[in-house]
């Protein structure tokens, strides 16, 4: 992963906007800190928790500053205040005591906000939208499959400084991946896994005598969205919700780690992959998004001009294996299987950028929306088998995560 980040787009007070952290595409629209305290707040830094630190360590106390900036914590004594004190005096954490949001064996947290002046933005007609992002990166010291993964949780917050509600929001996991040599990469997506990935189809000069790995990015937990009119079954037919009687058609979940547990949202669902696109470094017609319109168009699965791709004629991909190209969903670029050569396959190995998108959802004032991403590495007995290994690892980890 040479450069990783995200794109974000929505409608605020009737106006469409897009911003991003995508360094390789020269888009840096966020700054450290919160809207309330700004980038000069000395607390706007990285907070690192390690399982090896031990209970009630210095890092647990330093987490107080992170909590003041919006970090999560486990409220063992139920008073709403983070105070990691050994109330039981046994030197070990107990469920009635507070603890930081340590997930896995190491957790790193920070917060940033979109208050960059328009004149300093790539899209200089986009103003700050009042959005903060609390970012958590965590991993596991494991010899199993989860040891080849990193997890990112983006907690998106509308502070309400611009609007109480931001509609039609899309979030895109963006990456400039380089599997060894940057100029021979291919990309694809797996709609059943809500994942995009990058791979080589042959040898790579940067892996002499070794099989190139594959790198996969998966929506482990998509944003929570309520679907009007499709949320519950009205069992008694009275037209109103009756607790304990009516049945939720869908139930969304927010997995918060082993300690904080899983929060359920009856009547909602976790959104999955809504589109997958790639673009090519410095390409004349299919390169970096140069405007908010082009960024939004990519996030919806179109080309730069808000036009759907045509898998039958698209120059950078081929539909193989007897699949009818007219029936391939153009929003999911290269959704075929390169291992079996069936479906829509990327045919142009180049230096790639890619975006896995999800939406639409709403950002309401003061209600954070959590999105969890997995970065998965896999190496098999051939370049294409590396895709299979990465996918198998991803499936295993999804079972563990849930």
XYZ file of C-alpha atoms in Angstrom:
402
model
C 0.000 0.000 0.000
C 1.864 3.032 -1.274
C -0.850 5.477 -0.215
C -4.215 4.863 1.436
C -7.142 7.002 2.493
C -10.708 7.790 1.529
C -13.123 9.887 -0.512
C -16.267 11.380 0.987
C -19.175 13.069 -0.810
C -22.665 14.235 0.040
C -25.400 16.841 -0.329
C -25.463 19.694 2.204
C -28.253 22.282 2.056
C -28.895 21.243 -1.555
C -25.262 21.550 -2.658
C -23.085 18.638 -3.730
C -19.542 18.415 -2.409
C -16.642 15.979 -2.313
C -13.430 15.854 -0.325
C -10.731 13.303 0.340
C -7.482 12.217 1.875
C -5.749 10.744 -1.166
C -2.135 11.817 -1.092
C -1.007 10.192 -4.339
C -3.773 12.112 -6.119
C -2.723 15.316 -4.326
C -5.925 15.693 -2.302
C -5.481 16.582 1.402
C -8.702 18.108 2.756
C -8.452 17.272 6.460
C -6.344 18.633 9.323
C -5.530 17.207 12.778
C -7.852 17.984 15.686
C -11.537 18.720 16.175
C -13.753 21.598 15.124
C -13.974 22.746 18.740
C -10.229 22.923 19.458
C -8.562 23.118 16.024
C -5.278 21.859 14.652
C -3.124 23.641 17.248
C -4.522 21.595 20.117
C -1.535 19.747 21.609
C -3.816 16.764 22.249
C -4.352 16.297 18.488
C -1.875 13.453 18.143
C -1.659 9.683 17.787
C -2.742 7.701 20.852
C -1.240 4.206 21.032
C -2.592 1.363 23.165
C -0.873 -2.016 23.447
C -2.109 -5.130 25.194
C 1.414 -5.544 26.552
C 1.138 -2.192 28.372
C -0.862 -3.918 31.093
C -3.980 -2.831 32.953
C -4.152 0.757 34.284
C -0.910 1.676 32.504
C 0.197 5.170 31.488
C -1.400 4.675 28.067
C -4.742 4.046 29.790
C -4.436 7.386 31.589
C -3.285 9.205 28.442
C -6.485 7.962 26.799
C -8.324 10.613 28.842
C -7.137 13.207 26.319
C -8.323 11.002 23.455
C -11.746 10.667 25.111
C -11.917 14.453 25.455
C -11.492 14.604 21.670
C -14.171 11.985 20.972
C -12.553 8.551 21.435
C -14.665 5.639 22.628
C -14.160 3.892 25.978
C -15.723 1.164 28.069
C -17.744 2.711 30.894
C -17.513 -0.029 33.503
C -18.920 1.971 36.427
C -21.676 3.489 34.271
C -21.142 7.121 35.253
C -20.468 8.384 31.709
C -16.969 9.600 32.630
C -13.740 7.889 31.642
C -11.703 7.247 34.778
C -9.465 4.132 34.569
C -9.032 3.402 38.286
C -8.445 0.007 39.878
C -11.548 0.212 42.059
C -11.228 -3.400 43.183
C -7.566 -3.019 44.151
C -6.539 -6.328 42.604
C -4.174 -4.912 39.962
C -6.306 -6.266 37.145
C -9.109 -4.765 35.117
C -12.620 -5.947 36.014
C -15.885 -5.421 34.147
C -17.044 -2.816 36.713
C -14.068 -0.573 35.895
C -13.396 1.789 32.986
C -10.915 0.923 30.262
C -9.834 2.443 26.927
C -11.034 1.259 23.537
C -8.206 -1.239 23.087
C -9.127 -3.588 20.233
C -6.792 -6.428 19.334
C -3.187 -6.315 20.478
C -2.476 -2.758 19.363
C -4.756 0.195 18.715
C -3.835 3.622 17.338
C -6.366 6.471 17.430
C -6.498 10.030 16.111
C -9.044 12.663 15.070
C -9.068 15.091 12.152
C -11.548 17.548 10.619
C -12.314 19.087 7.221
C -11.718 22.747 8.070
C -9.134 23.301 5.324
C -9.644 26.639 3.588
C -11.118 26.211 0.068
C -8.178 28.058 -1.456
C -5.880 25.289 -0.197
C -7.995 22.441 -1.540
C -7.711 20.523 -4.803
C -11.428 21.260 -5.231
C -11.378 24.950 -4.360
C -15.135 25.338 -4.806
C -15.778 23.042 -1.815
C -16.130 24.563 1.640
C -15.699 22.747 4.955
C -18.770 20.667 5.799
C -18.386 20.441 9.565
C -17.163 16.828 9.480
C -14.819 15.190 11.951
C -13.355 11.718 11.515
C -12.205 9.682 14.480
C -9.855 7.052 13.057
C -8.924 3.809 14.795
C -6.326 1.399 13.400
C -5.989 -1.950 15.147
C -4.288 -5.275 14.617
C -3.657 -8.664 16.169
C -0.341 -10.333 17.018
C -1.353 -13.676 15.569
C 0.228 -16.436 13.518
C -3.224 -17.081 12.048
C -4.908 -15.277 9.177
C -5.711 -12.141 11.205
C -1.983 -11.613 11.654
C -1.854 -10.715 7.949
C -4.457 -7.965 8.335
C -4.911 -4.464 9.617
C -8.299 -2.993 10.507
C -9.428 0.615 10.197
C -12.515 2.096 11.792
C -13.621 5.468 10.465
C -16.126 7.126 12.795
C -17.735 9.884 10.719
C -19.280 12.753 12.681
C -21.385 15.644 11.434
C -20.687 18.333 14.034
C -23.681 20.391 12.846
C -21.579 23.508 12.304
C -22.814 23.697 8.677
C -26.036 21.657 8.627
C -27.983 19.404 10.978
C -28.279 16.780 8.236
C -26.024 15.826 5.344
C -27.814 13.646 2.798
C -26.818 11.181 0.071
C -23.422 10.538 1.642
C -21.007 8.122 -0.018
C -17.781 6.885 1.530
C -15.017 5.424 -0.602
C -12.019 3.461 0.612
C -9.281 4.794 -1.646
C -5.884 3.270 -2.311
C -2.825 3.619 -4.491
C -1.565 0.045 -4.138
C 1.726 -1.194 -5.546
C 2.240 -4.960 -5.577
C 5.991 -4.915 -6.060
C 6.577 -2.986 -9.280
C 3.847 -0.350 -9.560
C 3.426 -0.612 -13.315
C 2.139 -4.173 -13.646
C -0.824 -4.174 -11.257
C -4.325 -5.402 -12.016
C -7.443 -4.786 -9.920
C -10.794 -6.428 -9.340
C -13.704 -6.611 -6.937
C -15.737 -9.309 -5.244
C -19.297 -8.163 -4.598
C -20.022 -11.136 -2.326
C -17.198 -10.050 -0.003
C -17.772 -6.272 -0.409
C -14.100 -6.086 -1.354
C -11.712 -4.642 -3.906
C -8.257 -6.059 -4.513
C -5.018 -5.704 -6.472
C -2.835 -8.479 -7.876
C -0.291 -9.550 -10.472
C -1.087 -12.180 -13.082
C 2.555 -13.183 -13.489
C 6.006 -12.672 -12.010
C 7.021 -9.310 -10.573
C 10.615 -7.968 -10.769
C 10.428 -6.819 -7.146
C 9.720 -10.373 -5.947
C 12.566 -12.327 -7.588
C 11.992 -16.049 -7.160
C 8.906 -15.451 -5.045
C 5.173 -15.418 -5.711
C 3.695 -11.895 -5.667
C 1.027 -11.463 -2.990
C -2.453 -10.046 -3.464
C -3.813 -7.144 -1.414
C -7.520 -6.906 -0.601
C -9.594 -4.139 1.023
C -12.933 -5.167 2.488
C -15.905 -3.385 4.047
C -16.074 -5.470 7.212
C -18.829 -3.237 8.531
C -20.635 -0.799 6.280
C -22.470 2.320 7.453
C -25.834 1.823 9.123
C -28.830 2.971 7.092
C -32.565 2.892 7.750
C -34.691 2.098 4.705
C -38.088 3.863 4.900
C -41.019 1.534 4.379
C -38.821 -1.565 4.408
C -37.737 -1.746 8.018
C -40.414 -3.744 9.850
C -43.249 -6.194 9.310
C -46.468 -4.763 10.749
C -47.666 -8.005 12.349
C -51.005 -6.713 13.701
C -51.690 -4.427 10.740
C -52.333 -1.272 12.762
C -49.898 0.873 10.802
C -47.712 1.704 13.786
C -44.681 0.070 15.372
C -45.466 -2.162 18.359
C -42.441 -3.121 20.428
C -42.281 -6.854 21.069
C -44.827 -7.613 18.358
C -43.559 -6.328 15.043
C -40.548 -7.950 13.394
C -37.475 -6.185 12.032
C -36.824 -7.192 8.427
C -33.168 -6.261 8.796
C -30.920 -5.660 11.794
C -27.712 -3.699 11.486
C -24.816 -4.183 13.862
C -21.893 -2.194 15.173
C -19.105 -4.509 16.326
C -17.182 -2.589 18.971
C -14.642 -5.177 20.128
C -14.731 -7.953 22.697
C -15.133 -5.603 25.656
C -17.614 -3.037 24.350
C -19.559 -5.744 22.531
C -21.994 -5.571 19.620
C -24.730 -2.945 19.361
C -27.767 -3.951 17.317
C -30.034 -1.670 15.277
C -33.364 -3.381 14.434
C -34.957 -2.022 11.283
C -31.640 -0.907 9.772
C -28.960 -2.608 7.700
C -25.246 -2.286 7.116
C -24.627 -1.041 3.603
C -22.266 -3.032 1.432
C -20.244 -2.287 -1.668
C -22.244 0.113 -3.867
C -19.562 0.436 -6.551
C -15.926 -0.270 -7.328
C -13.836 1.815 -9.718
C -10.233 2.300 -10.669
C -8.391 5.091 -12.392
C -4.902 5.334 -13.845
C -2.103 7.659 -12.883
C -1.892 10.673 -15.231
C -4.286 9.139 -17.750
C -5.874 11.721 -20.064
C -9.473 10.504 -19.810
C -9.457 8.013 -16.911
C -7.072 9.628 -14.442
C -7.296 11.504 -11.152
C -10.643 13.177 -10.362
C -9.911 16.868 -10.919
C -13.240 18.285 -9.723
C -15.874 17.498 -7.087
C -18.147 16.355 -9.916
C -15.587 13.865 -11.204
C -14.965 12.575 -7.671
C -18.689 12.106 -7.062
C -19.064 10.397 -10.421
C -16.319 7.884 -9.600
C -17.944 7.222 -6.223
C -21.214 6.342 -7.953
C -19.414 3.877 -10.220
C -19.424 6.022 -13.379
C -16.697 7.589 -15.493
C -15.667 11.214 -15.000
C -18.650 12.501 -17.020
C -21.375 10.771 -14.921
C -21.787 8.150 -17.639
C -21.941 4.415 -16.914
C -19.142 2.251 -18.239
C -19.925 -0.267 -20.967
C -18.302 -3.626 -20.142
C -18.790 -4.638 -23.791
C -16.543 -1.878 -25.123
C -14.509 -0.721 -22.104
C -10.847 -0.570 -23.142
C -9.329 -1.628 -19.815
C -11.358 -4.800 -19.298
C -12.648 -7.890 -21.079
C -15.693 -10.061 -20.368
C -14.686 -13.717 -20.576
C -16.012 -17.208 -20.006
C -19.240 -16.961 -21.993
C -20.724 -14.239 -19.772
C -23.073 -11.826 -21.569
C -21.283 -8.475 -21.357
C -24.584 -6.599 -21.617
C -25.714 -8.182 -18.344
C -22.630 -7.208 -16.326
C -23.338 -4.464 -13.775
C -21.106 -1.553 -14.879
C -20.910 -0.079 -11.369
C -18.613 -2.899 -10.242
C -15.502 -2.743 -12.378
C -13.847 -6.114 -12.954
C -16.304 -8.110 -10.855
C -15.295 -11.327 -12.635
C -12.942 -13.993 -11.344
C -9.426 -13.731 -12.791
C -8.527 -17.118 -11.277
C -11.067 -18.911 -13.505
C -11.119 -16.250 -16.272
C -14.884 -15.845 -16.003
C -16.652 -12.474 -16.055
C -15.367 -8.910 -16.377
C -11.571 -8.936 -15.963
C -9.074 -6.057 -15.899
C -6.763 -6.482 -18.897
C -4.397 -3.503 -18.581
C -1.585 -3.891 -15.998
C -0.587 -0.337 -15.018
C -0.037 1.886 -11.968
C -3.543 1.799 -10.504
C -5.714 3.822 -8.133
C -8.851 2.179 -6.775
C -11.970 3.078 -4.789
C -14.405 0.757 -3.022
C -17.550 2.791 -2.346
C -20.575 2.456 -0.091
C -23.751 4.512 0.306
C -25.996 6.362 0.332
C -26.469 7.172 3.996
C -27.191 10.219 6.139
C -24.947 12.068 8.570
C -27.120 13.585 11.288
C -25.731 16.106 13.747
C -24.017 14.467 16.698
C -24.620 10.872 15.532
C -21.370 9.189 14.459
C -21.468 6.592 11.686
C -18.841 3.856 12.008
C -17.305 2.117 9.002
C -14.788 -0.712 9.470
C -12.292 -1.663 6.773
C -9.925 -4.635 6.620
C -6.609 -4.579 4.789
C -5.800 -8.197 3.903
C -2.570 -9.607 2.445
C -2.437 -13.074 0.915
C 0.304 -15.073 -0.781
C -0.391 -18.380 -2.508
C 1.477 -20.788 -4.764
C 0.971 -18.616 -7.853
C 0.133 -14.948 -8.468
C -3.522 -15.743 -9.155
C -3.718 -18.196 -6.271
C -2.689 -15.290 -4.035
C -6.138 -13.814 -4.766
C -7.752 -17.036 -3.566
C -5.667 -17.029 -0.370
C -6.514 -13.399 0.375
C -10.225 -14.061 -0.141
C -10.142 -17.177 2.038
C -8.410 -15.251 4.800
C -10.971 -12.492 4.494
C -13.868 -14.940 4.844
C -12.284 -16.471 7.950
C -11.719 -13.074 9.517
C -15.325 -12.019 8.844
C -16.519 -15.004 10.849
C -14.168 -14.071 13.706
C -15.154 -10.394 13.549
C -18.874 -11.102 13.746
